[in-house]
XYZ file of C-alpha atoms in Angstrom:
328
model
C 0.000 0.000 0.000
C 1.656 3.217 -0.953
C 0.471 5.129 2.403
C 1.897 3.864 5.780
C -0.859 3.608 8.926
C 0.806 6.178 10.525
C 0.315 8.718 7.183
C -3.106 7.953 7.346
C -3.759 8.690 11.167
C -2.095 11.877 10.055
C -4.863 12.230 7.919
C -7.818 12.039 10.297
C -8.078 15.619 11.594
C -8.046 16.710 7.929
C -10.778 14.244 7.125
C -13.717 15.838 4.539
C -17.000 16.614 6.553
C -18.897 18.301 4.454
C -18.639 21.523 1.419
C -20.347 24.617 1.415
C -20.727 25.831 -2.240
C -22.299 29.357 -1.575
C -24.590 30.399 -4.092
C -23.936 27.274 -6.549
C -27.689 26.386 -5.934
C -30.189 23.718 -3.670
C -28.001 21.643 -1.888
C -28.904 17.940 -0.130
C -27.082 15.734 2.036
C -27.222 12.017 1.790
C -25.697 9.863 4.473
C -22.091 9.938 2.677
C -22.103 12.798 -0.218
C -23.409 16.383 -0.189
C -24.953 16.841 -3.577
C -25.717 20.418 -5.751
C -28.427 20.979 -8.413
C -27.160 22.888 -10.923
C -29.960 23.173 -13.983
C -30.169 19.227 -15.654
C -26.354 18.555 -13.662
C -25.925 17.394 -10.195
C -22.717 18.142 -8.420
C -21.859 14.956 -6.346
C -19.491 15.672 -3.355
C -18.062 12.455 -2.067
C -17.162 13.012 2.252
C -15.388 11.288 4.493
C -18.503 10.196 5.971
C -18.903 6.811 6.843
C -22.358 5.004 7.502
C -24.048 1.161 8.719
C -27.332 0.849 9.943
C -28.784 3.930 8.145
C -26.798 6.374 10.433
C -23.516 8.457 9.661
C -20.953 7.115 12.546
C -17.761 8.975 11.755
C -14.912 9.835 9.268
C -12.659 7.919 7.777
C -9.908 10.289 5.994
C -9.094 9.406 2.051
C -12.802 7.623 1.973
C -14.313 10.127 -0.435
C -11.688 10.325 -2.378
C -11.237 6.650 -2.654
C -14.545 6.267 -3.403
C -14.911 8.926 -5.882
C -11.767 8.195 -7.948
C -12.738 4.297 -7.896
C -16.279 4.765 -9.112
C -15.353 6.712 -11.986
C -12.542 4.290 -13.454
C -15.549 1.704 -12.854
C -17.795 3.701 -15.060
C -14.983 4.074 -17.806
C -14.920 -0.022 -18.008
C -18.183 -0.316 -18.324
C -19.181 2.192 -20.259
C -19.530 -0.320 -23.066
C -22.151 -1.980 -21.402
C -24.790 0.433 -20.488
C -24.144 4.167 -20.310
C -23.885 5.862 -17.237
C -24.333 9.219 -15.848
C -20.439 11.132 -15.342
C -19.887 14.302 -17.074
C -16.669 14.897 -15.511
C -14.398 14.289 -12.589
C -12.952 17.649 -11.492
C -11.570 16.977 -8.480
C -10.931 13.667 -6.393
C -13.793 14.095 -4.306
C -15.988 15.445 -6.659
C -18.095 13.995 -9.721
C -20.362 16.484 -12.059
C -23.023 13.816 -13.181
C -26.307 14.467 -15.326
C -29.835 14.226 -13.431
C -31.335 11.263 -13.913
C -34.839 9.925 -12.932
C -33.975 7.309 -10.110
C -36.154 3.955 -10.829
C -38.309 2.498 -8.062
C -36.069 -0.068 -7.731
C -32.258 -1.119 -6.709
C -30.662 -4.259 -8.755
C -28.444 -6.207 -5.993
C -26.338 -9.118 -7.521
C -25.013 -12.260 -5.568
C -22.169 -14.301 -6.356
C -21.854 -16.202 -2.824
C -24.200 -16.778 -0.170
C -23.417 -14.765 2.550
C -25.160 -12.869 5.354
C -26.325 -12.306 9.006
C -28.942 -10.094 9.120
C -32.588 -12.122 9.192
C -33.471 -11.482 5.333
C -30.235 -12.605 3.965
C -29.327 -15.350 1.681
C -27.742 -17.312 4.132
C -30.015 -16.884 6.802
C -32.902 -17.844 5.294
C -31.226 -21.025 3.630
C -29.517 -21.978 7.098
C -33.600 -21.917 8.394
C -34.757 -24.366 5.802
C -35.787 -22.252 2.666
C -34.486 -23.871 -0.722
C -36.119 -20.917 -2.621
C -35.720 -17.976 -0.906
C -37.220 -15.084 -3.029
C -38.292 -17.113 -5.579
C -34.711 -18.280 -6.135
C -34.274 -22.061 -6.230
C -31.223 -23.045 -4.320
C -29.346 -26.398 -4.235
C -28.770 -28.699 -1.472
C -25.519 -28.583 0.454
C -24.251 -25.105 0.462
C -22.782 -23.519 2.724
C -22.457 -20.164 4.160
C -19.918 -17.946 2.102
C -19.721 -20.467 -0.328
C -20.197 -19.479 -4.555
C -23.904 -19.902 -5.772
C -24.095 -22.176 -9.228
C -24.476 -18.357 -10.355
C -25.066 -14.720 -9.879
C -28.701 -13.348 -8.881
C -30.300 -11.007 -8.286
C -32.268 -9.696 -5.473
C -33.547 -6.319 -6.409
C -35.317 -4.223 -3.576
C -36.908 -0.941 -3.202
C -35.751 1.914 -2.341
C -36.815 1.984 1.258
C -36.835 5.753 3.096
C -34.421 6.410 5.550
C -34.472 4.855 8.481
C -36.215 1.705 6.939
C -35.256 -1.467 5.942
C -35.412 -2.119 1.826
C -37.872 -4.396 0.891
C -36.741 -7.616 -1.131
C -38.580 -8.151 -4.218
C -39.406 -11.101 -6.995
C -39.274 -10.389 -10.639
C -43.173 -11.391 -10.473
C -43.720 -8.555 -7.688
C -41.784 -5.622 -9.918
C -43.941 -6.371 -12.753
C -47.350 -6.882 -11.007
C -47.021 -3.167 -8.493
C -45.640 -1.962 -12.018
C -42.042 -0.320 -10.758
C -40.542 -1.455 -13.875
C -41.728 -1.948 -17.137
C -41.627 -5.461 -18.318
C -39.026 -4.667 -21.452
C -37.191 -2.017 -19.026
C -36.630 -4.901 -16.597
C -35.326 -7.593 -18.833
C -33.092 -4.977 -20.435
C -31.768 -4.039 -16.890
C -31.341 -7.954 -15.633
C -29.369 -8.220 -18.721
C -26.608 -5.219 -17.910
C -26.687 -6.048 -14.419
C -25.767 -9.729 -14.982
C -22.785 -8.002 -17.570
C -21.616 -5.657 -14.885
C -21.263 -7.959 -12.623
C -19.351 -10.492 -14.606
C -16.924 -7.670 -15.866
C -16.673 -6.927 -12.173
C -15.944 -10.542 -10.962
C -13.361 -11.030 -13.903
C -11.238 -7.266 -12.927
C -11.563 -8.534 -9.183
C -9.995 -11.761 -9.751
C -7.522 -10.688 -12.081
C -6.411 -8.305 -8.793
C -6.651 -11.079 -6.334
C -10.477 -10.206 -4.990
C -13.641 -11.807 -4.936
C -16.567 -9.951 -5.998
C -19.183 -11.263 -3.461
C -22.045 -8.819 -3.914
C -22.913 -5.509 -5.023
C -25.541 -2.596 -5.846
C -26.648 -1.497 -8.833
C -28.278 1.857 -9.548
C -30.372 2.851 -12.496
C -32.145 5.691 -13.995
C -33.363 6.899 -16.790
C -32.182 10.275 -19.190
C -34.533 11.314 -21.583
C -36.073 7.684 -21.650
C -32.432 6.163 -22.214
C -31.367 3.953 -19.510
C -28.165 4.639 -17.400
C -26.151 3.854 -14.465
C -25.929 6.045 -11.704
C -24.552 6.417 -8.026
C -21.700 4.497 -7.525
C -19.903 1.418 -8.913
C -18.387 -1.439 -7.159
C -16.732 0.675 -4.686
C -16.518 -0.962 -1.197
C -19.521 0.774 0.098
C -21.673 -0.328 -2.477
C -20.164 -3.492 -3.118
C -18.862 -6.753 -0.824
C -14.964 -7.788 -1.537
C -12.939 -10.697 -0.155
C -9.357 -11.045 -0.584
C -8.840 -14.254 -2.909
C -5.840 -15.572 -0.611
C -7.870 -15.564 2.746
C -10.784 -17.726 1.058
C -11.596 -21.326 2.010
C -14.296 -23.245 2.377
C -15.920 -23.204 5.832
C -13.712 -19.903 7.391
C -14.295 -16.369 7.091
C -12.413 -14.436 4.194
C -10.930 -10.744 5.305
C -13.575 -8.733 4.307
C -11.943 -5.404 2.013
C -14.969 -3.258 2.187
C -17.536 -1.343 4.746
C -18.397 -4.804 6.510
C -15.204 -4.721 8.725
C -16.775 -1.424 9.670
C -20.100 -2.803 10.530
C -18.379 -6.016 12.306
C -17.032 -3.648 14.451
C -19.836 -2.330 15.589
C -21.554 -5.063 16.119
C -18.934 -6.764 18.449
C -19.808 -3.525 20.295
C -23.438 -4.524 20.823
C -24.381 -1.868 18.394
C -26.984 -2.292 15.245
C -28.161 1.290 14.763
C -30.038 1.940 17.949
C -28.780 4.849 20.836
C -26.167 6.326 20.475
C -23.088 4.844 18.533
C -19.432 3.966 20.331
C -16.692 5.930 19.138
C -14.557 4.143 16.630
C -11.177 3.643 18.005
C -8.515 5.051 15.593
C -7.087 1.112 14.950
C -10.457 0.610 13.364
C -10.463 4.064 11.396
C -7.163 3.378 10.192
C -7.875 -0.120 9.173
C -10.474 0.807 7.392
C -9.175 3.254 4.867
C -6.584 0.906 4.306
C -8.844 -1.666 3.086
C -10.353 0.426 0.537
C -7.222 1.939 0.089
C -5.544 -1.543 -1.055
C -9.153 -2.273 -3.319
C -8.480 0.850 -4.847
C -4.385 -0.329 -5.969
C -5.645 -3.562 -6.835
C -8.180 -2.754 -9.393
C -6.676 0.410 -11.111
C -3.104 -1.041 -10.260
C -2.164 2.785 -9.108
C -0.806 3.655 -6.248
C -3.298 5.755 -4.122
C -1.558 9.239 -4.272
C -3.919 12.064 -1.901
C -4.813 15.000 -3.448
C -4.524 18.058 -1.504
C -6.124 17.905 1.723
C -9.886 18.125 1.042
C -11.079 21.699 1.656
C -14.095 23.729 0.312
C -12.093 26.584 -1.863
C -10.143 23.828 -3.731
C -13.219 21.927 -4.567
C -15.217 25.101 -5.079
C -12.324 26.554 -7.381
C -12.344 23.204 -9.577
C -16.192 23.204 -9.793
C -16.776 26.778 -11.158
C -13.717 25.659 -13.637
C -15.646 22.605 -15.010
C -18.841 24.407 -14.969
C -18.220 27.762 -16.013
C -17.764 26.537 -19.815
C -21.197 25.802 -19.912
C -22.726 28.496 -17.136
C -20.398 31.896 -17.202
C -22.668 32.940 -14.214
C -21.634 29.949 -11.723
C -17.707 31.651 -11.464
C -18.919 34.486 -10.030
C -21.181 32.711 -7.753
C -18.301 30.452 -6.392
């Protein structure tokens, strides 16, 4: 890993909260990113903010960045699959994307059948069910190991503080969230992603377990959107830790959530403090997905601060909006 632990507790104090773009326009914050509408653009601001159990519990420095830099090579190899939504990628933390009309529903695909909480995959197959979901299942699995192949499990898009709803094919159609067509069309890229995914993980000694997929639509044309494979949105195990029956090292926001819940913790009162071994440990997980996959070193930008990222917004947008440079 090119930065050291101790460069990365170094880091901490500096970590990215949140940005204040005065006068740039209507402004929202989602648990992780602080996001700008800007006319038919959306200015995505990727924090340091890390979240489990639908709350925000903390920082952990070089996350956004990480995050940010890692979706956006995603989106370049995939962009022969389905189009997504980038414009451009200004800064490290910061993506200019177009608006997109979010559909109803989120596309999760499962290579391995994993889990703890009481809807899971695993869970549900360790209490008897052969078909959870609809799915049909063989005999004899067990937990963490590779399903005969990926599927998917899409859900809803549940409001905060709620759990997402699981959801058949049959059940999409019949409530109408998708389109028939629309939803064949987006089983099909999903499936590709995914496979493109597995094959880039392996290739950089990671196992794709799981991941989320985002769509929307742009003037009726259908295209990815919010993240890609990253290790909040996705599940990675390092290939050498993997065997049958034992628990892989987890490379992604699970070691976060383990953490917690060795604490006792699952989302309710008030959260423990993560100690700064587990802050640490976690930016160098996604730190060493991030090397993996591009097969860069991870080289910080400037610490994050609001002129920088302020100064490289009005540059990317003033082309197209003279008015926005004097605003920022």
């Amino acid at each position: 890993m090119a930065l050291s632990e101790a460069q990365i507790a170094a880091a901490l104090p500096h970590a990215l909260w949140t940005v204040d773009l005065a006068g740039l326009g209507p402004k929202r914050s989602g648990k992780v990113r602080d996001i700008y509408t800007v006319g038919d653009r959306l200015v995505m601001i990727a924090t340091d903010r890390i979240s489990a159990f639908d709350r925000v519990l903390g920082v952990i420095p070089y996350k956004g960045e990480v995050l940010n830099r890692l979706s956006a090579w995603w989106f370049e190899q995939t962009r022969d699959i389905v189009p997504n939504h980038v414009i451009a990628v200004p800064d490290p933390n910061v993506m200019i994307v177009r608006r997109a009309e979010p559909l109803l529903v989120e596309v999760v695909v499962r290579g391995y059948i994993t889990g703890v909480t009481k809807t899971s995959l695993w869970t549900l197959y360790a209490q008897g069910e052969r078909q959870p979901y609809g799915i049909p299942l063989p005999e004899g699995l067990q937990k963490n190991d590779p399903l005969p192949h990926p599927i998917i499990t899409p859900t809803t898009k549940a409001p905060s503080g709620a759990h997402d709803e699981v959801l058949t094919r049959e059940e999409i159609l019949a409530r109408g969230l998708v389109p028939g067509p629309l939803w064949r069309e987006i089983e099909e890229r999903a499936l590709a992603l995914f496979a493109r995914g597995q094959a880039l993980a392996r290739e950089a000694g990671l196992l794709l377990v799981d991941t989320k997929y985002e769509f929307g639509l742009v003037d009726g044309e259908l295209v990815l959107i919010d993240e890609l494979h990253t290790p909040d949105s996705s599940r990675y195990w390092r290939a050498d830790t993997y065997r049958r029956g034992h628990e892989p090292e987890s490379l992604d926001k699970e070691f976060v959530r383990a953490w917690f819940a060795q604490q006792g913790y699952r989302g309710e009162g008030e959260p423990p403090a993560m100690p700064l071994e587990v802050i640490v440990g976690a930016a160098a997980r996604y730190i060493t997905v991030y090397e993996r996959l591009t097969g860069q070193p991870f080289a910080p930008g400037e610490v994050p601060a609001a002129p920088r990222i302020a100064r490289r917004v009005g540059e990317a947008l003033a082309p197209q909006d003279r008015s926005l440079e004097a605003a920022l």
